[in-house]
Amino acid sequence: MTNAPTATPPIIEFPKSWTRRHLLDLESLDADEITTILDTAQQLKTLTNDCKSKLPLLVGKTCANLFFENSTRTRNSFSLAAKRLGADTVEFSSSGSSVAKGETFVDTAKTIEAMGVDWVVTRHSTPGTPHLLSRELKCSVLNAGDGPHDHPTQGLLDMLTIRQHRGSIKGLTVALVGDIAHSRTARSNIWGLSKLGANVIICGPPTLVSPRWAELGFEVAHHLDDILPRCDVLNLLRIQFERQKARPFPSVHEYAALYAMNGERMRKAKDDILIMAPGPINRGVEITPEVADGPHSVILEQVNNGIAVRMAALWLLAGANQTN
Ligand code: NCD
């Protein structure tokens, strides 16, 4: 008998079907691609002990965070995801940078790329900026939120959280409630959830929900109380006051009376309803403290899952760069 060394199997198998080099939006991904990211995220979450320990899959690579808008969760989550997989990070903020001296967005991004980065993660108030960078840069580009357009990793972490609780997205009734007009989280969820077979309800004041959603075949509701008893999941979106050009409703008090998830509404909801929010939450506006901190809330699980989907996205895009 020989003691020939046996090849160590890879810790995680790279999915052969994955070919994308950029993650720009969920609208252009198909159901298989979304499922591949969610499956990979789940595997990486387990392998890193709930995203707490390190796994050296991306050692020697560098991730640049290029944020032109404020962020707490997304930025730190991308940084941690890169570090958990052994990569280095570069943190860029527009304030205090050469943008203030008149440098263009593309020139700034190319400058950062020239320092030898493998991924640029970008957040910008203008829709389409990640798509522009994906044409201008050689490295992978990930959208961390482009104005009100899309926020793919947020949609993915929301879907991963639902899947962990319900096993599958298919057939669930999921309502996105609030400022649909200005929410990139809403758009990512609408595309992602509908591709995975959920019944999506788009709910909010008529001034914040375009009638076009109904023309596209989605259920639109203007009264939360009408749809609440049928919902398996509620995703409560923050009113994006910073994006609004006109006042969309008479008062925050009136909005809360019609749309805030509170203890009284919880009694009319399904016993196993999941309460989600992308954060930051405005307590007392879209959600009351008793619901945000209550037993149905999965808001902090969403945050942890954010690291998992971002690890998955970074690893998949890096792998596609090697094979393409
Ligand atoms: C969201 C965002 O910035 O798009 N937050 C997030 O990324 N977790 C939603 C919001 O700001 O309300």
Short mmCIF file of C-alpha atoms and ligand atoms in Angstrom, two decimals:
data_model
loop_
_atom_site.label_atom_id
_atom_site.label_comp_id
_atom_site.label_asym_id
_atom_site.label_seq_id
_atom_site.Cartn_x
_atom_site.Cartn_y
_atom_site.Cartn_z
CA MET A 1 0.00 0.00 0.00
CA THR A 2 1.38 3.42 -0.93
CA ASN A 3 0.95 6.58 1.06
CA ALA A 4 0.56 8.80 -2.00
CA PRO A 5 -0.83 12.20 -1.01
CA THR A 6 -4.46 12.63 -1.96
CA ALA A 7 -5.62 15.98 -3.39
CA THR A 8 -7.49 18.06 -0.81
CA PRO A 9 -11.00 18.75 -2.07
CA PRO A 10 -11.77 22.49 -2.38
CA ILE A 11 -13.51 23.95 0.70
CA ILE A 12 -16.23 25.18 -1.62
CA GLU A 13 -16.89 24.23 -5.26
CA PHE A 14 -17.04 27.12 -7.76
CA PRO A 15 -20.39 26.94 -9.61
CA LYS A 16 -19.58 26.14 -13.26
CA SER A 17 -22.62 28.03 -14.54
CA TRP A 18 -21.42 31.37 -13.07
CA THR A 19 -19.96 33.73 -15.69
CA ARG A 20 -20.76 37.29 -14.55
CA ARG A 21 -17.92 39.69 -13.73
CA HIS A 22 -20.11 42.50 -12.37
CA LEU A 23 -23.11 42.74 -10.04
CA LEU A 24 -25.00 45.80 -11.23
CA ASP A 25 -28.69 45.09 -10.58
CA LEU A 26 -31.15 42.28 -9.96
CA GLU A 27 -33.32 43.13 -12.95
CA SER A 28 -30.80 41.58 -15.36
CA LEU A 29 -30.12 38.40 -13.33
CA ASP A 30 -32.18 35.27 -13.96
CA ALA A 31 -33.63 33.00 -11.26
CA ASP A 32 -30.73 30.51 -11.55
CA GLU A 33 -28.12 33.22 -11.06
CA ILE A 34 -29.96 34.61 -8.02
CA THR A 35 -30.27 31.10 -6.57
CA THR A 36 -26.55 30.49 -7.15
CA ILE A 37 -25.65 33.62 -5.16
CA LEU A 38 -28.05 32.67 -2.34
CA ASP A 39 -26.75 29.07 -2.19
CA THR A 40 -23.14 30.30 -2.17
CA ALA A 41 -23.95 32.86 0.54
CA GLN A 42 -25.54 30.18 2.69
CA GLN A 43 -22.48 27.93 2.29
CA LEU A 44 -20.07 30.76 3.11
CA LYS A 45 -22.16 31.78 6.12
CA THR A 46 -21.88 28.24 7.50
CA LEU A 47 -18.17 27.92 6.66
CA THR A 48 -17.40 31.20 8.45
CA ASN A 49 -19.39 30.39 11.58
CA ASP A 50 -22.21 32.88 10.85
CA CYS A 51 -19.83 35.33 9.11
CA LYS A 52 -17.64 35.66 12.19
CA SER A 53 -14.52 33.66 11.30
CA LYS A 54 -12.12 33.88 8.35
CA LEU A 55 -11.88 31.72 5.26
CA PRO A 56 -8.83 32.43 3.04
CA LEU A 57 -10.52 32.32 -0.38
CA LEU A 58 -9.52 35.78 -1.60
CA VAL A 59 -6.07 36.35 -0.10
CA GLY A 60 -3.94 38.76 -2.16
CA LYS A 61 -6.95 40.54 -3.66
CA THR A 62 -8.14 44.06 -2.90
CA CYS A 63 -11.62 45.53 -2.66
CA ALA A 64 -12.15 49.30 -2.99
CA ASN A 65 -15.25 50.87 -1.47
CA LEU A 66 -16.09 53.97 -3.49
CA PHE A 67 -18.95 55.62 -1.62
CA PHE A 68 -20.37 58.96 -2.75
CA GLU A 69 -23.36 58.69 -0.37
CA ASN A 70 -23.72 57.98 3.34
CA SER A 71 -23.75 54.38 4.50
CA THR A 72 -23.49 52.42 7.74
CA ARG A 73 -24.56 48.87 6.94
CA THR A 74 -23.59 48.38 3.32
CA ARG A 75 -20.13 49.88 3.48
CA ASN A 76 -19.04 48.08 6.67
CA SER A 77 -20.63 44.90 5.44
CA PHE A 78 -18.69 44.93 2.14
CA SER A 79 -15.47 45.65 4.07
CA LEU A 80 -16.07 42.83 6.51
CA ALA A 81 -17.07 40.44 3.72
CA ALA A 82 -13.79 41.13 1.90
CA LYS A 83 -11.75 40.78 5.10
CA ARG A 84 -13.50 37.59 6.17
CA LEU A 85 -12.32 36.03 2.90
CA GLY A 86 -8.76 37.33 3.39
CA ALA A 87 -8.83 40.28 0.95
CA ASP A 88 -7.54 43.80 1.65
CA THR A 89 -9.80 46.85 1.51
CA VAL A 90 -9.44 50.46 0.42
CA GLU A 91 -11.97 52.92 1.84
CA PHE A 92 -12.84 55.97 -0.23
CA SER A 93 -15.28 58.73 0.77
CA SER A 94 -16.10 61.65 -1.52
CA SER A 95 -15.75 64.17 1.31
CA GLY A 96 -12.07 64.92 1.87
CA SER A 97 -11.12 63.49 -1.55
CA SER A 98 -10.02 65.03 -4.86
CA VAL A 99 -13.68 65.05 -5.99
CA ALA A 100 -13.86 68.32 -4.03
CA LYS A 101 -11.08 69.61 -6.37
CA GLY A 102 -13.17 68.91 -9.48
CA GLU A 103 -12.06 65.38 -10.43
CA THR A 104 -14.72 63.43 -12.34
CA PHE A 105 -16.33 60.27 -10.97
CA VAL A 106 -14.75 58.10 -13.67
CA ASP A 107 -11.28 59.62 -13.18
CA THR A 108 -11.53 59.01 -9.43
CA ALA A 109 -12.56 55.39 -10.02
CA LYS A 110 -9.75 54.83 -12.56
CA THR A 111 -7.24 56.32 -10.09
CA ILE A 112 -8.34 53.91 -7.36
CA GLU A 113 -8.30 51.01 -9.85
CA ALA A 114 -4.73 51.89 -10.87
CA MET A 115 -3.65 51.14 -7.29
CA GLY A 116 -4.31 47.49 -8.11
CA VAL A 117 -7.82 46.65 -6.99
CA ASP A 118 -9.86 43.61 -8.03
CA TRP A 119 -13.34 44.93 -7.21
CA VAL A 120 -14.80 48.42 -7.02
CA VAL A 121 -17.91 48.64 -4.84
CA THR A 122 -19.74 51.85 -5.63
CA ARG A 123 -22.60 53.87 -4.14
CA HIS A 124 -23.73 57.03 -5.90
CA SER A 125 -26.85 59.18 -6.05
CA THR A 126 -27.06 58.92 -9.86
CA PRO A 127 -28.76 55.83 -11.31
CA GLY A 128 -26.56 53.90 -13.74
CA THR A 129 -23.16 54.93 -12.31
CA PRO A 130 -22.09 51.30 -11.61
CA HIS A 131 -23.08 50.38 -15.18
CA LEU A 132 -20.91 53.23 -16.47
CA LEU A 133 -17.96 52.08 -14.35
CA SER A 134 -18.33 48.50 -15.55
CA ARG A 135 -17.62 49.80 -19.09
CA GLU A 136 -14.75 52.06 -18.02
CA LEU A 137 -12.86 49.81 -15.59
CA LYS A 138 -11.15 46.44 -16.07
CA CYS A 139 -11.91 45.15 -12.56
CA SER A 140 -15.27 43.86 -11.27
CA VAL A 141 -17.87 46.43 -10.29
CA LEU A 142 -20.51 45.92 -7.61
CA ASN A 143 -23.46 48.26 -7.14
CA ALA A 144 -23.95 49.24 -3.49
CA GLY A 145 -26.88 51.51 -4.39
CA ASP A 146 -27.34 53.84 -7.37
CA GLY A 147 -29.83 56.55 -6.45
CA PRO A 148 -33.36 55.18 -6.36
CA HIS A 149 -32.55 52.54 -9.00
CA ASP A 150 -31.14 49.30 -7.56
CA HIS A 151 -29.30 47.85 -4.57
CA PRO A 152 -28.70 44.23 -5.58
CA THR A 153 -26.94 42.98 -2.44
CA GLN A 154 -29.76 44.42 -0.31
CA GLY A 155 -32.34 42.50 -2.35
CA LEU A 156 -30.21 39.35 -2.07
CA LEU A 157 -29.76 39.60 1.69
CA ASP A 158 -33.50 40.13 2.09
CA MET A 159 -34.20 37.01 0.01
CA LEU A 160 -31.59 34.97 1.90
CA THR A 161 -33.26 35.93 5.20
CA ILE A 162 -36.70 34.91 3.92
CA ARG A 163 -35.32 31.63 2.57
CA GLN A 164 -33.69 30.78 5.91
CA HIS A 165 -37.05 31.15 7.65
CA ARG A 166 -39.34 29.66 5.01
CA GLY A 167 -37.10 27.32 3.01
CA SER A 168 -38.31 28.76 -0.28
CA ILE A 169 -39.48 32.08 -1.71
CA LYS A 170 -41.89 30.51 -4.22
CA GLY A 171 -45.55 31.13 -3.44
CA LEU A 172 -44.95 33.49 -0.50
CA THR A 173 -46.80 36.80 -0.38
CA VAL A 174 -44.30 39.57 0.25
CA ALA A 175 -45.36 43.21 0.59
CA LEU A 176 -42.97 46.10 0.09
CA VAL A 177 -44.45 48.97 2.03
CA GLY A 178 -43.65 52.67 1.93
CA ASP A 179 -41.67 54.96 -0.33
CA ILE A 180 -41.52 52.76 -3.42
CA ALA A 181 -40.82 55.74 -5.69
CA HIS A 182 -37.47 56.57 -4.11
CA SER A 183 -36.39 53.16 -2.79
CA ARG A 184 -33.68 51.15 -4.55
CA THR A 185 -34.33 48.39 -1.99
CA ALA A 186 -37.90 48.19 -3.29
CA ARG A 187 -36.80 47.77 -6.90
CA SER A 188 -34.21 45.09 -6.10
CA ASN A 189 -36.77 43.17 -4.08
CA ILE A 190 -39.49 43.51 -6.71
CA TRP A 191 -37.26 42.01 -9.44
CA GLY A 192 -35.57 39.40 -7.26
CA LEU A 193 -38.63 38.12 -5.44
CA SER A 194 -40.80 37.94 -8.55
CA LYS A 195 -38.10 35.97 -10.42
CA LEU A 196 -38.04 33.46 -7.55
CA GLY A 197 -41.83 33.05 -7.69
CA ALA A 198 -43.12 35.21 -4.81
CA ASN A 199 -46.40 37.13 -5.02
CA VAL A 200 -45.15 40.68 -4.64
CA ILE A 201 -47.48 43.41 -3.36
CA ILE A 202 -46.35 47.00 -3.79
CA CYS A 203 -48.00 49.11 -1.09
CA GLY A 204 -47.78 52.81 -0.29
CA PRO A 205 -49.46 56.19 -0.76
CA PRO A 206 -50.51 56.89 -4.37
CA THR A 207 -47.94 59.71 -4.46
CA LEU A 208 -45.15 57.20 -3.76
CA VAL A 209 -46.23 54.25 -5.93
CA SER A 210 -46.20 54.61 -9.70
CA PRO A 211 -49.28 53.18 -11.48
CA ARG A 212 -46.78 51.65 -13.94
CA TRP A 213 -46.19 48.78 -11.48
CA ALA A 214 -49.78 47.64 -12.01
CA GLU A 215 -49.27 47.87 -15.80
CA LEU A 216 -46.25 45.56 -15.39
CA GLY A 217 -48.55 43.03 -13.72
CA PHE A 218 -47.71 43.64 -10.05
CA GLU A 219 -50.38 43.96 -7.37
CA VAL A 220 -50.52 47.54 -6.10
CA ALA A 221 -52.24 48.47 -2.82
CA HIS A 222 -52.71 51.80 -1.09
CA HIS A 223 -54.02 50.55 2.24
CA LEU A 224 -51.81 48.32 4.38
CA ASP A 225 -54.80 47.14 6.43
CA ASP A 226 -56.44 45.68 3.28
CA ILE A 227 -53.49 43.39 2.43
CA LEU A 228 -51.98 42.72 5.86
CA PRO A 229 -53.88 39.49 6.73
CA ARG A 230 -52.52 37.74 3.58
CA CYS A 231 -48.87 38.73 3.92
CA ASP A 232 -46.14 36.23 4.83
CA VAL A 233 -43.48 38.94 4.85
CA LEU A 234 -43.54 42.72 5.21
CA ASN A 235 -40.52 44.75 4.13
CA LEU A 236 -40.97 48.22 5.63
CA LEU A 237 -39.14 50.89 3.67
CA ARG A 238 -37.90 54.15 5.07
CA ILE A 239 -39.43 57.35 3.71
CA GLN A 240 -36.52 58.77 1.71
CA PHE A 241 -37.03 62.43 2.61
CA GLU A 242 -33.58 63.27 1.25
CA ARG A 243 -34.61 62.23 -2.29
CA GLN A 244 -38.07 63.81 -2.40
CA LYS A 245 -38.59 66.98 -4.39
CA ALA A 246 -42.22 67.52 -3.30
CA ARG A 247 -44.04 66.67 -0.07
CA PRO A 248 -45.72 63.31 -0.76
CA PHE A 249 -48.22 63.30 2.14
CA PRO A 250 -49.70 65.86 4.57
CA SER A 251 -47.70 64.76 7.63
CA VAL A 252 -45.47 62.03 9.03
CA HIS A 253 -48.21 61.48 11.62
CA GLU A 254 -50.73 60.69 8.88
CA TYR A 255 -48.25 58.37 7.13
CA ALA A 256 -47.66 56.48 10.38
CA ALA A 257 -51.41 56.18 11.01
CA LEU A 258 -51.90 54.48 7.61
CA TYR A 259 -48.66 52.53 7.09
CA ALA A 260 -46.65 52.11 10.30
CA MET A 261 -46.41 48.54 11.51
CA ASN A 262 -47.46 48.71 15.16
CA GLY A 263 -48.70 46.36 17.87
CA GLU A 264 -52.33 46.75 16.86
CA ARG A 265 -51.61 45.81 13.24
CA MET A 266 -49.48 42.86 14.37
CA ARG A 267 -52.62 41.34 15.91
CA LYS A 268 -54.25 41.34 12.45
CA ALA A 269 -51.22 39.74 10.76
CA LYS A 270 -50.42 36.04 10.24
CA ASP A 271 -48.98 34.34 13.36
CA ASP A 272 -45.67 33.65 11.60
CA ILE A 273 -45.30 36.93 9.66
CA LEU A 274 -41.70 38.08 9.10
CA ILE A 275 -41.03 41.77 9.69
CA MET A 276 -38.11 43.14 7.68
CA ALA A 277 -36.54 46.54 7.08
CA PRO A 278 -33.38 47.44 5.16
CA GLY A 279 -32.40 50.00 7.79
CA PRO A 280 -31.83 52.62 8.88
CA ILE A 281 -35.27 52.51 10.52
CA ASN A 282 -37.20 55.55 11.63
CA ARG A 283 -38.87 54.35 14.80
CA GLY A 284 -42.46 55.51 14.95
CA VAL A 285 -42.68 56.29 11.22
CA GLU A 286 -42.64 52.99 9.26
CA ILE A 287 -42.28 50.76 12.32
CA THR A 288 -42.87 51.14 16.05
CA PRO A 289 -40.23 50.02 18.59
CA GLU A 290 -42.39 47.14 19.86
CA VAL A 291 -42.46 45.66 16.32
CA ALA A 292 -38.85 46.52 15.39
CA ASP A 293 -37.59 44.84 18.56
CA GLY A 294 -40.33 42.19 18.73
CA PRO A 295 -40.23 38.44 18.08
CA HIS A 296 -41.25 38.68 14.39
CA SER A 297 -38.50 41.13 13.48
CA VAL A 298 -35.55 39.74 11.51
CA ILE A 299 -33.88 43.11 10.97
CA LEU A 300 -30.58 42.20 12.62
CA GLU A 301 -30.51 38.79 10.88
CA GLN A 302 -30.72 40.75 7.62
CA VAL A 303 -27.58 42.65 8.66
CA ASN A 304 -25.64 39.43 9.29
CA ASN A 305 -26.87 37.96 6.01
CA GLY A 306 -25.53 41.07 4.29
CA ILE A 307 -21.99 39.88 4.99
CA ALA A 308 -22.86 36.43 3.62
CA VAL A 309 -24.25 37.65 0.28
CA ARG A 310 -21.37 40.11 -0.14
CA MET A 311 -18.81 37.37 0.49
CA ALA A 312 -20.63 35.30 -2.13
CA ALA A 313 -20.73 38.15 -4.64
CA LEU A 314 -17.03 39.01 -4.24
CA TRP A 315 -15.97 35.38 -4.55
CA LEU A 316 -18.19 34.63 -7.56
CA LEU A 317 -17.13 37.74 -9.48
CA ALA A 318 -13.44 37.03 -8.75
CA GLY A 319 -13.86 33.46 -9.99
CA ALA A 320 -15.54 34.64 -13.17
CA ASN A 321 -12.60 36.98 -13.79
CA GLN A 322 -10.24 34.01 -13.65
CA THR A 323 -12.24 31.75 -15.94
CA ASN A 324 -13.30 34.38 -18.56
C1 NCD B 1 -30.93 51.51 2.19
C2 NCD B 1 -30.20 52.33 1.17
O1 NCD B 1 -29.29 53.10 1.47
O2 NCD B 1 -30.55 52.17 0.04
N1 NCD B 1 -30.21 51.11 3.29
C3 NCD B 1 -29.27 50.13 3.19
O3 NCD B 1 -28.46 50.09 2.29
N2 NCD B 1 -29.32 49.18 4.13
C4 NCD B 1 -32.28 52.02 2.51
C5 NCD B 1 -32.43 53.37 3.15
O4 NCD B 1 -31.56 54.21 3.15
O5 NCD B 1 -33.54 53.61 3.63
#
